[in-house]
XYZ file of N, CA and C in Angstrom:
558
model
N 25.894 4.180 23.587
C 25.584 5.182 22.578
C 24.642 4.629 21.513
N 24.826 3.346 21.155
C 23.977 2.740 20.129
C 22.527 2.678 20.593
N 22.316 2.366 21.854
C 20.963 2.295 22.398
C 20.286 3.660 22.325
N 21.008 4.732 22.640
C 20.437 6.075 22.576
C 20.025 6.433 21.146
N 20.849 6.085 20.166
C 20.544 6.408 18.770
C 19.298 5.659 18.301
N 19.191 4.379 18.641
C 17.997 3.595 18.271
C 16.760 4.142 18.969
N 16.917 4.501 20.225
C 15.804 5.071 20.985
C 15.363 6.394 20.362
N 16.328 7.243 20.020
C 16.018 8.542 19.429
C 15.356 8.372 18.061
N 15.867 7.436 17.263
C 15.270 7.175 15.947
C 13.836 6.682 16.104
N 13.618 5.759 17.009
C 12.259 5.255 17.262
C 11.325 6.351 17.736
N 11.823 7.187 18.603
C 11.020 8.293 19.121
C 10.658 9.267 18.002
N 11.613 9.575 17.131
C 11.333 10.466 16.006
C 10.299 9.864 15.059
N 10.370 8.580 14.808
C 9.384 7.906 13.952
C 7.997 7.995 14.579
N 7.899 7.750 15.867
C 6.615 7.813 16.567
C 6.064 9.243 16.525
N 6.901 10.231 16.740
C 6.458 11.624 16.700
C 5.978 11.979 15.288
N 6.753 11.592 14.261
C 6.356 11.869 12.883
C 5.015 11.215 12.564
N 4.852 9.941 12.902
C 3.588 9.246 12.635
C 2.437 9.881 13.400
N 2.684 10.305 14.639
C 1.658 10.980 15.420
C 1.219 12.275 14.766
N 2.181 13.060 14.299
C 1.854 14.310 13.604
C 1.093 14.019 12.322
N 1.548 13.009 11.576
C 0.948 12.691 10.287
C -0.478 12.189 10.424
N -0.730 11.341 11.411
C -2.046 10.719 11.520
C -2.999 11.409 12.491
N -2.488 12.218 13.402
C -3.347 12.736 14.458
C -3.503 14.259 14.488
N -2.932 14.962 13.529
C -3.037 16.421 13.558
C -3.527 16.949 12.211
N -3.960 18.203 12.173
C -4.348 18.806 10.891
C -3.193 18.867 9.889
N -1.973 18.932 10.376
C -0.826 18.926 9.469
C -0.838 17.652 8.634
N -1.134 16.542 9.277
C -1.220 15.268 8.569
C -2.336 15.266 7.538
N -3.472 15.853 7.868
C -4.595 15.925 6.923
C -4.163 16.654 5.662
N -3.527 17.796 5.823
C -3.090 18.589 4.669
C -2.008 17.862 3.876
N -1.151 17.126 4.570
C -0.127 16.334 3.878
C -0.787 15.242 3.033
N -1.835 14.625 3.570
C -2.547 13.581 2.815
C -3.246 14.180 1.589
N -3.824 15.357 1.728
C -4.460 16.030 0.586
C -3.408 16.295 -0.487
N -2.270 16.834 -0.082
C -1.199 17.133 -1.021
C -0.698 15.860 -1.721
N -0.486 14.804 -0.960
C -0.031 13.532 -1.544
C -1.056 12.978 -2.524
N -2.350 13.109 -2.207
C -3.395 12.645 -3.133
C -3.360 13.427 -4.432
N -3.113 14.719 -4.357
C -3.020 15.518 -5.581
C -1.818 15.080 -6.423
N -0.724 14.732 -5.757
C 0.468 14.301 -6.486
C 0.259 12.983 -7.227
N -0.470 12.062 -6.602
C -0.617 10.727 -7.203
C -1.891 10.574 -8.018
N -2.740 11.585 -8.034
C -3.984 11.494 -8.812
C -3.666 11.398 -10.297
N -4.435 10.580 -10.970
C -4.283 10.450 -12.416
C -5.634 10.697 -13.079
N -5.624 10.693 -14.395
C -6.855 10.969 -15.130
C -7.836 9.817 -14.987
N -9.123 10.137 -14.901
C -10.124 9.071 -14.877
C -10.201 8.388 -16.240
N -10.682 7.154 -16.238
C -10.805 6.418 -17.500
C -12.260 6.015 -17.713
N -12.711 6.093 -18.961
C -14.095 5.708 -19.272
C -14.328 4.219 -19.006
N -15.576 3.891 -18.729
C -15.985 2.503 -18.567
C -16.112 1.900 -19.965
N -15.578 0.704 -20.135
C -15.709 0.026 -21.423
C -17.192 -0.125 -21.757
N -17.542 0.038 -23.025
C -18.951 0.033 -23.429
C -19.687 -1.222 -22.986
N -19.038 -2.361 -23.063
C -19.692 -3.627 -22.684
C -19.941 -3.724 -21.177
N -19.264 -2.869 -20.399
C -19.413 -2.897 -18.942
C -20.265 -1.752 -18.404
N -20.746 -0.894 -19.279
C -21.536 0.249 -18.830
C -22.890 -0.209 -18.293
N -23.216 0.296 -17.111
C -24.512 -0.005 -16.519
C -25.494 1.105 -16.871
N -26.753 0.743 -16.921
C -27.802 1.698 -17.237
C -28.456 2.182 -15.956
N -28.538 3.488 -15.817
C -29.260 4.087 -14.699
C -30.728 4.098 -15.089
N -31.473 3.142 -14.582
C -32.888 3.024 -14.934
C -33.777 3.794 -13.970
N -33.397 3.784 -12.693
C -34.212 4.426 -11.671
C -33.645 5.800 -11.342
N -34.283 6.833 -11.859
C -33.855 8.209 -11.605
C -34.555 8.802 -10.379
N -35.363 8.024 -9.722
C -36.097 8.526 -8.569
C -35.161 8.580 -7.355
N -34.621 9.760 -7.112
C -33.671 9.943 -6.010
C -33.798 11.362 -5.522
N -34.295 11.515 -4.325
C -34.515 12.841 -3.764
C -33.256 13.340 -3.066
N -32.912 14.586 -3.377
C -31.753 15.243 -2.786
C -32.181 16.583 -2.213
N -31.363 17.085 -1.300
C -31.648 18.368 -0.667
C -30.386 19.205 -0.682
N -30.498 20.462 -1.097
C -29.305 21.313 -1.110
C -29.042 21.867 0.290
N -28.009 22.653 0.402
C -27.573 23.140 1.711
C -28.586 24.078 2.368
N -29.453 24.698 1.548
C -30.504 25.571 2.094
C -31.788 24.807 2.391
N -31.833 23.520 2.076
C -33.016 22.715 2.342
C -33.957 22.563 1.158
N -33.604 23.119 -0.004
C -34.429 22.963 -1.204
C -34.276 21.550 -1.759
N -35.390 20.963 -2.138
C -35.371 19.580 -2.637
C -35.333 19.555 -4.165
N -34.601 18.571 -4.668
C -34.586 18.282 -6.101
C -34.714 16.769 -6.250
N -34.944 16.336 -7.469
C -35.004 14.910 -7.746
C -34.132 14.628 -8.956
N -33.406 13.537 -8.922
C -32.548 13.160 -10.042
C -33.364 13.027 -11.324
N -34.624 12.710 -11.196
C -35.512 12.576 -12.352
C -35.548 13.867 -13.190
N -35.308 15.009 -12.543
C -35.275 16.292 -13.247
C -34.112 16.385 -14.239
N -33.132 15.513 -14.094
C -31.934 15.554 -14.930
C -31.891 14.440 -15.972
N -32.957 13.686 -16.067
C -33.016 12.596 -17.046
C -32.844 13.174 -18.451
N -32.015 12.526 -19.264
C -31.747 12.993 -20.618
C -30.605 14.001 -20.699
N -29.977 14.302 -19.570
C -28.849 15.234 -19.532
C -27.580 14.483 -19.154
N -26.431 15.080 -19.420
C -25.161 14.534 -18.944
C -25.034 14.935 -17.478
N -24.764 13.945 -16.630
C -24.740 14.166 -15.186
C -23.407 13.695 -14.615
N -22.814 14.508 -13.761
C -21.641 14.098 -12.998
C -22.062 14.043 -11.541
N -21.948 12.870 -10.938
C -22.306 12.666 -9.528
C -21.029 12.339 -8.769
N -20.754 13.119 -7.725
C -19.564 12.892 -6.907
C -19.985 12.754 -5.449
N -19.614 11.637 -4.830
C -19.835 11.420 -3.405
C -18.559 11.820 -2.680
N -18.687 12.663 -1.663
C -17.503 13.183 -0.980
C -17.838 13.602 0.442
N -16.795 13.965 1.194
C -16.952 14.501 2.545
C -15.775 15.430 2.836
N -15.996 16.395 3.694
C -14.943 17.368 3.998
C -13.837 16.773 4.864
N -14.101 15.642 5.515
C -13.094 14.994 6.362
C -12.244 13.989 5.583
N -12.498 13.833 4.295
C -11.855 12.833 3.447
C -10.733 13.477 2.626
N -9.447 13.218 2.946
C -8.359 13.856 2.201
C -8.409 13.650 0.682
N -8.692 12.437 0.158
C -8.775 12.309 -1.299
C -9.912 13.148 -1.903
N -11.010 13.286 -1.162
C -12.135 14.109 -1.633
C -11.721 15.573 -1.718
N -11.077 16.058 -0.675
C -10.640 17.446 -0.623
C -9.605 17.707 -1.722
N -8.769 16.721 -2.012
C -7.752 16.865 -3.055
C -8.383 17.073 -4.431
N -9.558 16.502 -4.667
C -10.229 16.627 -5.963
C -10.947 17.962 -6.165
N -11.306 18.618 -5.097
C -12.184 19.783 -5.177
C -11.675 20.928 -6.060
N -10.402 21.315 -6.021
C -9.981 22.414 -6.912
C -10.202 22.076 -8.392
N -9.907 20.849 -8.783
C -10.134 20.438 -10.172
C -11.606 20.422 -10.525
N -12.428 19.955 -9.598
C -13.876 19.963 -9.838
C -14.394 21.386 -9.983
N -13.894 22.309 -9.170
C -14.355 23.697 -9.271
C -14.035 24.266 -10.650
N -12.828 23.993 -11.146
C -12.441 24.482 -12.480
C -13.296 23.830 -13.565
N -13.557 22.541 -13.430
C -14.396 21.837 -14.408
C -15.818 22.387 -14.373
N -16.343 22.595 -13.178
C -17.688 23.150 -13.020
C -17.780 24.556 -13.612
N -16.741 25.368 -13.405
C -16.735 26.728 -13.958
C -16.922 26.704 -15.473
N -16.321 25.730 -16.135
C -16.364 25.666 -17.605
C -17.521 24.840 -18.155
N -18.006 23.853 -17.414
C -19.028 22.951 -17.935
C -20.351 23.004 -17.167
N -20.453 23.881 -16.182
C -21.651 23.951 -15.352
C -22.935 24.224 -16.104
N -22.848 24.852 -17.270
C -24.042 25.124 -18.060
C -24.460 23.966 -18.946
N -23.558 23.009 -19.154
C -23.842 21.896 -20.061
C -23.974 20.550 -19.345
N -23.264 20.408 -18.246
C -23.276 19.168 -17.475
C -23.964 19.452 -16.144
N -24.811 18.530 -15.706
C -25.462 18.664 -14.395
C -24.538 18.064 -13.345
N -23.989 18.919 -12.506
C -23.081 18.489 -11.449
C -23.871 18.290 -10.162
N -23.691 17.131 -9.542
C -24.338 16.838 -8.266
C -23.263 16.341 -7.299
N -22.849 17.204 -6.392
C -21.852 16.838 -5.395
C -22.611 16.407 -4.138
N -22.587 15.107 -3.877
C -23.359 14.539 -2.778
C -22.459 14.432 -1.548
N -22.742 15.263 -0.559
C -21.920 15.310 0.648
C -22.393 14.275 1.654
N -21.449 13.547 2.163
C -21.720 12.597 3.248
C -21.055 13.150 4.497
N -21.646 14.223 4.955
C -21.097 15.001 6.054
C -22.236 15.847 6.606
N -22.003 16.549 7.675
C -23.026 17.416 8.245
C -23.089 18.731 7.467
N -24.302 19.255 7.322
C -24.512 20.472 6.538
C -23.663 21.640 7.027
N -23.589 21.836 8.338
C -22.825 22.971 8.842
C -21.341 22.830 8.526
N -20.813 21.620 8.593
C -19.400 21.408 8.253
C -19.154 21.660 6.770
N -20.070 21.198 5.933
C -19.928 21.402 4.490
C -20.012 22.892 4.161
N -20.968 23.596 4.769
C -21.094 25.036 4.534
C -19.832 25.788 4.908
N -19.268 25.468 6.067
C -18.027 26.121 6.504
C -16.880 25.790 5.560
N -16.788 24.531 5.138
C -15.726 24.109 4.228
C -15.820 24.855 2.901
N -17.008 24.901 2.316
C -17.195 25.579 1.027
C -16.861 27.068 1.132
N -17.310 27.707 2.217
C -17.030 29.133 2.410
C -15.540 29.390 2.599
N -14.900 28.564 3.421
C -13.473 28.739 3.702
C -12.634 28.589 2.433
N -13.004 27.646 1.582
C -12.244 27.385 0.357
C -12.707 28.233 -0.834
N -13.867 28.873 -0.715
C -14.389 29.697 -1.804
C -14.985 28.890 -2.943
N -15.423 27.660 -2.670
C -16.010 26.817 -3.712
C -17.465 27.197 -3.937
N -17.845 27.231 -5.180
C -19.227 27.514 -5.583
C -19.738 26.305 -6.355
N -19.938 25.207 -5.672
C -20.361 23.947 -6.280
C -21.760 23.583 -5.809
N -22.549 22.937 -6.663
C -23.885 22.506 -6.260
C -23.804 21.253 -5.376
N -23.892 21.472 -4.082
C -23.754 20.394 -3.101
C -25.133 19.981 -2.609
N -25.318 18.673 -2.511
C -26.597 18.108 -2.073
C -26.366 17.061 -1.007
N -27.457 16.750 -0.324
C -27.459 15.709 0.695
C -28.572 14.731 0.347
N -28.322 13.469 0.578
C -29.309 12.450 0.248
C -30.478 12.528 1.222
N -31.686 12.541 0.675
C -32.869 12.466 1.539
C -33.758 11.312 1.092
N -33.242 10.524 0.174
C -33.921 9.321 -0.295
C -32.872 8.261 -0.572
N -33.324 7.089 -0.971
C -32.402 5.994 -1.244
C -31.644 6.234 -2.541
N -30.333 6.019 -2.493
C -29.476 6.152 -3.669
C -29.800 5.042 -4.650
N -29.934 5.348 -5.945
C -30.130 4.282 -6.927
C -29.004 3.251 -6.819
N -29.372 1.999 -6.930
C -28.434 0.905 -6.698
C -27.153 1.030 -7.517
N -27.254 1.401 -8.793
C -26.061 1.469 -9.641
C -25.150 2.649 -9.282
N -25.634 3.588 -8.480
C -24.820 4.717 -8.050
C -24.312 4.573 -6.621
N -24.729 3.537 -5.921
C -24.334 3.416 -4.525
C -22.885 2.973 -4.404
N -22.169 3.637 -3.531
C -20.807 3.244 -3.179
C -20.545 3.690 -1.754
N -19.941 2.810 -0.978
C -19.578 3.168 0.389
C -18.240 3.895 0.424
N -17.473 3.806 -0.659
C -16.141 4.409 -0.711
C -16.228 5.889 -1.075
N -15.339 6.670 -0.501
C -15.236 8.093 -0.811
C -13.821 8.406 -1.257
N -13.651 9.245 -2.228
C -14.660 9.768 -3.141
C -15.013 8.740 -4.213
N -16.221 8.831 -4.701
C -16.673 8.038 -5.849
C -17.369 9.002 -6.799
N -17.034 8.878 -8.070
C -17.588 9.788 -9.077
C -18.108 8.995 -10.263
N -19.277 9.385 -10.737
C -19.892 8.783 -11.915
C -20.204 9.875 -12.925
N -20.065 9.522 -14.193
C -20.589 10.381 -15.254
C -21.612 9.546 -16.012
N -22.805 10.101 -16.132
C -23.918 9.436 -16.802
C -24.205 10.203 -18.089
N -24.298 9.481 -19.216
C -24.575 10.167 -20.483
C -26.077 10.409 -20.647
N -26.467 11.023 -21.729
C -27.875 11.378 -21.951
C -28.788 10.165 -22.045
N -28.227 9.038 -22.452
C -29.009 7.806 -22.576
C -29.117 7.058 -21.243
N -28.500 7.591 -20.201
C -28.582 6.982 -18.880
C -27.510 5.939 -18.610
N -26.518 5.831 -19.475
C -25.437 4.874 -19.262
C -24.342 5.503 -18.403
N -23.848 4.718 -17.455
C -22.730 5.175 -16.632
C -21.463 4.960 -17.459
N -20.944 6.061 -17.992
C -19.809 5.982 -18.912
C -18.469 6.210 -18.219
N -18.530 6.643 -16.968
C -17.317 6.772 -16.173
C -17.684 6.509 -14.723
N -16.887 5.666 -14.065
C -17.101 5.350 -12.660
C -15.731 5.218 -12.010
N -15.424 6.109 -11.104
C -14.108 6.134 -10.476
C -14.231 6.199 -8.965
N -13.410 5.414 -8.296
C -13.294 5.457 -6.846
C -11.891 5.951 -6.536
N -11.799 6.919 -5.649
C -10.500 7.473 -5.299
C -10.264 8.805 -5.979
N -9.205 9.445 -5.574
C -8.862 10.772 -6.057
C -8.389 10.719 -7.508
N -8.908 11.619 -8.324
C -8.548 11.714 -9.737
C -8.343 13.171 -10.120
N -7.696 13.388 -11.254
C -7.522 14.732 -11.801
C -8.683 14.992 -12.749
N -9.752 15.574 -12.236
C -10.974 15.780 -13.025
C -10.895 16.986 -13.944
N -9.866 17.775 -13.851
C -9.749 18.942 -14.717
C -8.746 18.729 -15.845
N -8.317 17.510 -16.069
C -7.334 17.231 -17.112
C -7.920 17.313 -18.511
N -7.042 17.407 -19.490
C -7.452 17.502 -20.894
C -8.250 16.279 -21.327
N -7.892 15.102 -20.812
C -8.601 13.879 -21.190
C -10.059 13.915 -20.730
N -10.277 14.387 -19.523
C -11.646 14.483 -19.004
C -12.454 15.488 -19.813
N -11.857 16.605 -20.129
C -12.544 17.634 -20.913
C -12.885 17.115 -22.313
N -11.956 16.406 -22.935
C -12.224 15.822 -24.266
C -13.343 14.796 -24.179
N -13.324 14.007 -23.111
C -14.367 13.005 -22.911
C -15.736 13.667 -22.745
N -15.803 14.705 -21.924
C -17.077 15.423 -21.743
C -17.527 16.069 -23.045
N -16.613 16.655 -23.781
C -16.975 17.248 -25.072
C -17.580 16.207 -26.000
N -16.995 15.010 -26.001
C -17.485 13.941 -26.891
C -18.882 13.481 -26.490
N -19.121 13.289 -25.186
C -20.459 12.808 -24.812
C -21.501 13.915 -24.883
N -21.079 15.150 -24.768
C -22.021 16.260 -24.947
C -22.420 16.396 -26.417
N -21.534 15.993 -27.298
C -21.817 16.085 -28.741
C -22.701 14.945 -29.242
N -22.887 13.896 -28.454
C -23.704 12.743 -28.870
C -25.147 13.142 -29.053
């Protein structure tokens, strides 16, 4: 009887792990868990802030229209690298949509997708997100490059990276809003 119980327990663990890691149910569970453990982003200490000197970065939106980061020089910019297959990225999107709804006229939001255009289009439509999504068509400025997803930067009007976060965060929290209000007032 003991052997059967150990066998059954092992089998249940394998089935649970298979569901968690190999099915869409697992993807949604990971998104939910990321939302639960996400915390507020923290500003970069002033002595550690890097300067974005090279604004020459060509991007393309989902319709194929080109823009250049140089067009946003002197503005507050939020750059987020993400993908639709990335659970922590997907976990951040509802908060980003709410933040964009309130700050889209004052902050330049650039959501840089590292995914295929058709997948991103379907994802945005399915979720009802109205975010300015772009794809890289030129080299990313060195101070903004990150291989990790999600990665988010906030650049102030002077070109300093005042916030740099890797991983899922609560971007719609009161602390983030107060921080944006403060740098917009500079």
